[in-house]
PDB file of C-alpha atoms in Angstrom:
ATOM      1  CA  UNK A  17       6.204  -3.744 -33.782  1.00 50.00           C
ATOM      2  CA  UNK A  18       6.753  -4.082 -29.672  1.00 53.00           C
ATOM      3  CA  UNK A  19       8.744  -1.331 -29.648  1.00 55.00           C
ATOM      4  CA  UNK A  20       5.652   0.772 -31.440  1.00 49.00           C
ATOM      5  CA  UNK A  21       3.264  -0.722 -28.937  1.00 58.00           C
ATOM      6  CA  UNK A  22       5.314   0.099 -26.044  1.00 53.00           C
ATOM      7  CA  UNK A  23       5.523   3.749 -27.200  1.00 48.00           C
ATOM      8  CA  UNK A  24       1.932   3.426 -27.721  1.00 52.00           C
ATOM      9  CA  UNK A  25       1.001   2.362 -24.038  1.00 55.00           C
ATOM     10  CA  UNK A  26       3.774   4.998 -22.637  1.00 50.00           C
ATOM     11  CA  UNK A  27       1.835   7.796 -24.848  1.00 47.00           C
ATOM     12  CA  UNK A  28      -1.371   6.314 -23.676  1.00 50.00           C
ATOM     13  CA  UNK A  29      -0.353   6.136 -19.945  1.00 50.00           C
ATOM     14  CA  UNK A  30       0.825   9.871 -19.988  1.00 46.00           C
ATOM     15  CA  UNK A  31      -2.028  10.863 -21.404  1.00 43.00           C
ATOM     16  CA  UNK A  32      -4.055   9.108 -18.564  1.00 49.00           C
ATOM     17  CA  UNK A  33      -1.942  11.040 -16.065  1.00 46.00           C
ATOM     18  CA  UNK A  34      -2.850  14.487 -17.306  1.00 47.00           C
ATOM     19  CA  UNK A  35      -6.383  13.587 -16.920  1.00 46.00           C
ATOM     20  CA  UNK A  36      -7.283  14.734 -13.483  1.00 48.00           C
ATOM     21  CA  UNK A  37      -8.557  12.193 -10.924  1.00 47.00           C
ATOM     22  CA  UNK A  38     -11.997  11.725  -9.489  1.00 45.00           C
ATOM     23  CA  UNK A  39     -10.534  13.265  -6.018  1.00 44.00           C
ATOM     24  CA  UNK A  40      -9.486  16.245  -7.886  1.00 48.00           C
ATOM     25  CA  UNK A  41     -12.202  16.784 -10.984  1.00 47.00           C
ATOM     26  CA  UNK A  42     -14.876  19.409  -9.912  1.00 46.00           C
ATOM     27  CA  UNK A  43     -17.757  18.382  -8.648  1.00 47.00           C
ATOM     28  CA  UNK A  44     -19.552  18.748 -12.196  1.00 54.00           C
ATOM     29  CA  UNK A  45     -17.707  16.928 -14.584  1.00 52.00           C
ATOM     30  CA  UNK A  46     -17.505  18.722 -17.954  1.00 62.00           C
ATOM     31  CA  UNK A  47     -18.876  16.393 -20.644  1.00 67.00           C
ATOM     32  CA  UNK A  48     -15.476  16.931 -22.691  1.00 85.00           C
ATOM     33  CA  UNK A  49     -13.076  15.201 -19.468  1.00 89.00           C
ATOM     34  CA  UNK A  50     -15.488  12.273 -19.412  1.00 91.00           C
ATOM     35  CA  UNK A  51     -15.519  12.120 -23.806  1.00 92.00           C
ATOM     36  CA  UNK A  52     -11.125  12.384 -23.388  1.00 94.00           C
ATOM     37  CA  UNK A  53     -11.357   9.629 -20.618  1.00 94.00           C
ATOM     38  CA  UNK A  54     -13.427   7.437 -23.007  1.00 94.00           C
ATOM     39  CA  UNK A  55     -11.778   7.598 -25.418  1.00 95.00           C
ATOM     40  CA  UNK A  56      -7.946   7.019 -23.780  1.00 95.00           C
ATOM     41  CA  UNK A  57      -9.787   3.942 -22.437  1.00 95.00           C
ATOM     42  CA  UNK A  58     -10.931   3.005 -25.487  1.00 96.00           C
ATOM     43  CA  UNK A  59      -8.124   3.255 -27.692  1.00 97.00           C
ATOM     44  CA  UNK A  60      -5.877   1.375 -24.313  1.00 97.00           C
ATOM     45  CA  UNK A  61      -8.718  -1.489 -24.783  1.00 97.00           C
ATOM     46  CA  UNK A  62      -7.577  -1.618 -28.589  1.00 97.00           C
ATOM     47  CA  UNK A  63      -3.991  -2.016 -27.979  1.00 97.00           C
ATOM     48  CA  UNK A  64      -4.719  -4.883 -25.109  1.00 97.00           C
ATOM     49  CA  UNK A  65      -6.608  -6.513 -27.904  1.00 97.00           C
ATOM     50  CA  UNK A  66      -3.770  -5.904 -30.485  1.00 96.00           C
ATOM     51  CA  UNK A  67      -1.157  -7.348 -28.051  1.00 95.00           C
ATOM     52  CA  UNK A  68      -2.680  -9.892 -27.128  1.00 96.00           C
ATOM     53  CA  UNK A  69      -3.971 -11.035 -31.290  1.00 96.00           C
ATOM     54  CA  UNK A  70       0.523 -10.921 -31.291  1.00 95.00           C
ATOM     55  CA  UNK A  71       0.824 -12.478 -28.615  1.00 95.00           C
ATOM     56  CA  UNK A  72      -1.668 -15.730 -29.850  1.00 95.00           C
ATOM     57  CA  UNK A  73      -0.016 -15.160 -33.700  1.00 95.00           C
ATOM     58  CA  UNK A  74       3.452 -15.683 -32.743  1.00 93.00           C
ATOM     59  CA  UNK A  75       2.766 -19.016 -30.317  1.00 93.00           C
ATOM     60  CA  UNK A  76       0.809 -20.144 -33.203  1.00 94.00           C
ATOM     61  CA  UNK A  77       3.079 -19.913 -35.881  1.00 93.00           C
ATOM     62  CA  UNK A  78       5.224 -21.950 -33.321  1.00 91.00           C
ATOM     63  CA  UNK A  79       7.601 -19.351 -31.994  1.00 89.00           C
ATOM     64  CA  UNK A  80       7.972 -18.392 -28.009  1.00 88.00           C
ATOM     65  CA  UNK A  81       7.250 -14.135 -27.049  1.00 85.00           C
ATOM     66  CA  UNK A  82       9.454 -15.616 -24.078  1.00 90.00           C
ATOM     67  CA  UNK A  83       9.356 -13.185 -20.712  1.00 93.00           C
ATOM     68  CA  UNK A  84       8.967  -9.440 -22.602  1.00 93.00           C
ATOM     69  CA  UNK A  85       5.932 -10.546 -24.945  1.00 93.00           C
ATOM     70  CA  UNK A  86       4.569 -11.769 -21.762  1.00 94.00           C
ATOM     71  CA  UNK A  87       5.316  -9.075 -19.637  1.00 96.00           C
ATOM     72  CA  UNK A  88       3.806  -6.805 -22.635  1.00 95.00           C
ATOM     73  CA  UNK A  89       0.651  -8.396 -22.819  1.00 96.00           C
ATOM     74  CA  UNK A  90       0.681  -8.120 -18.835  1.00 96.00           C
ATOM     75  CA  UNK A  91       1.016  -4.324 -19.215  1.00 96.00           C
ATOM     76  CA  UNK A  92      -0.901  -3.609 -21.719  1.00 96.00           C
ATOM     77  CA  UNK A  93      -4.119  -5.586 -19.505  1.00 97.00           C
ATOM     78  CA  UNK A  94      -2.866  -3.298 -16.867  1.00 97.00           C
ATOM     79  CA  UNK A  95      -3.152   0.366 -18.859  1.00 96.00           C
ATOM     80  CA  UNK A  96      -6.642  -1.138 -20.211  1.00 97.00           C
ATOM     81  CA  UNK A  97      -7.693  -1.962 -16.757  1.00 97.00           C
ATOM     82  CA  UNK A  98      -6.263   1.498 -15.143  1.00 97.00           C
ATOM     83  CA  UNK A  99      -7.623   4.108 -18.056  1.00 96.00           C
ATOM     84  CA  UNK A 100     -11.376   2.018 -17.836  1.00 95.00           C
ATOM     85  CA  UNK A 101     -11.513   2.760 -13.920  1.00 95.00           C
ATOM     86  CA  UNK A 102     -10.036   6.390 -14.458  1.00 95.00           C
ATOM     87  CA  UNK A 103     -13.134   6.933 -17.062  1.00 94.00           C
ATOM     88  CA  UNK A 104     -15.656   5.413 -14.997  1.00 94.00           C
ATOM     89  CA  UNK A 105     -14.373   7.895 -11.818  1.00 93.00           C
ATOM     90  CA  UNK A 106     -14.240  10.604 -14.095  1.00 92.00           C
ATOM     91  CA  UNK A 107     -17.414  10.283 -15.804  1.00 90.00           C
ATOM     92  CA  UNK A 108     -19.878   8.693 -12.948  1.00 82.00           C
ATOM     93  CA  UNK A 109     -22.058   5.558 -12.720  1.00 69.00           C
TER      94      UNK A 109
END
């Protein structure tokens, strides 16, 4: 299930990278960029909120994630917060 996540969030951050940046979009942003940076954030914020529902499961059923479950929930609040400023650059206030 972590290992689906991770491959997931390394999917999700590649596809973040091939979005262009605010410092290199055009100066009119074409409605489609802004709708693919949506919804890369968007689907970033669902596995941050799927992480972290495994995260809570697993301490509550008594068991420990230890230093990788933590680390994962780390980087997946990273990826959420990264692709959510890359859509707010990309499509504007």
């Amino acid at each position: 299930m972590v290992s689906l996540r991770l491959f997931a969030g390394a999917a999700a951050a590649a596809l973040t990278l091939a979005l262009p940046s605010a410092t290199h979009a055009a100066p009119a942003v074409a409605p489609s960029n802004c709708a693919k940076a949506k919804a890369v954030a968007e689907m970033t914020e669902k596995q941050y909120r799927e992480t972290l529902e495994w995260y809570k499961n697993l301490i509550a059923q008594g068991g420990h994630p230890g230093i990788v479950g933590e680390q994962a929930v780390a980087d997946a609040k990273a990826d959420r917060d990264r692709t959510a400023s890359q859509a707010q650059r990309i499509c504007g206030p």
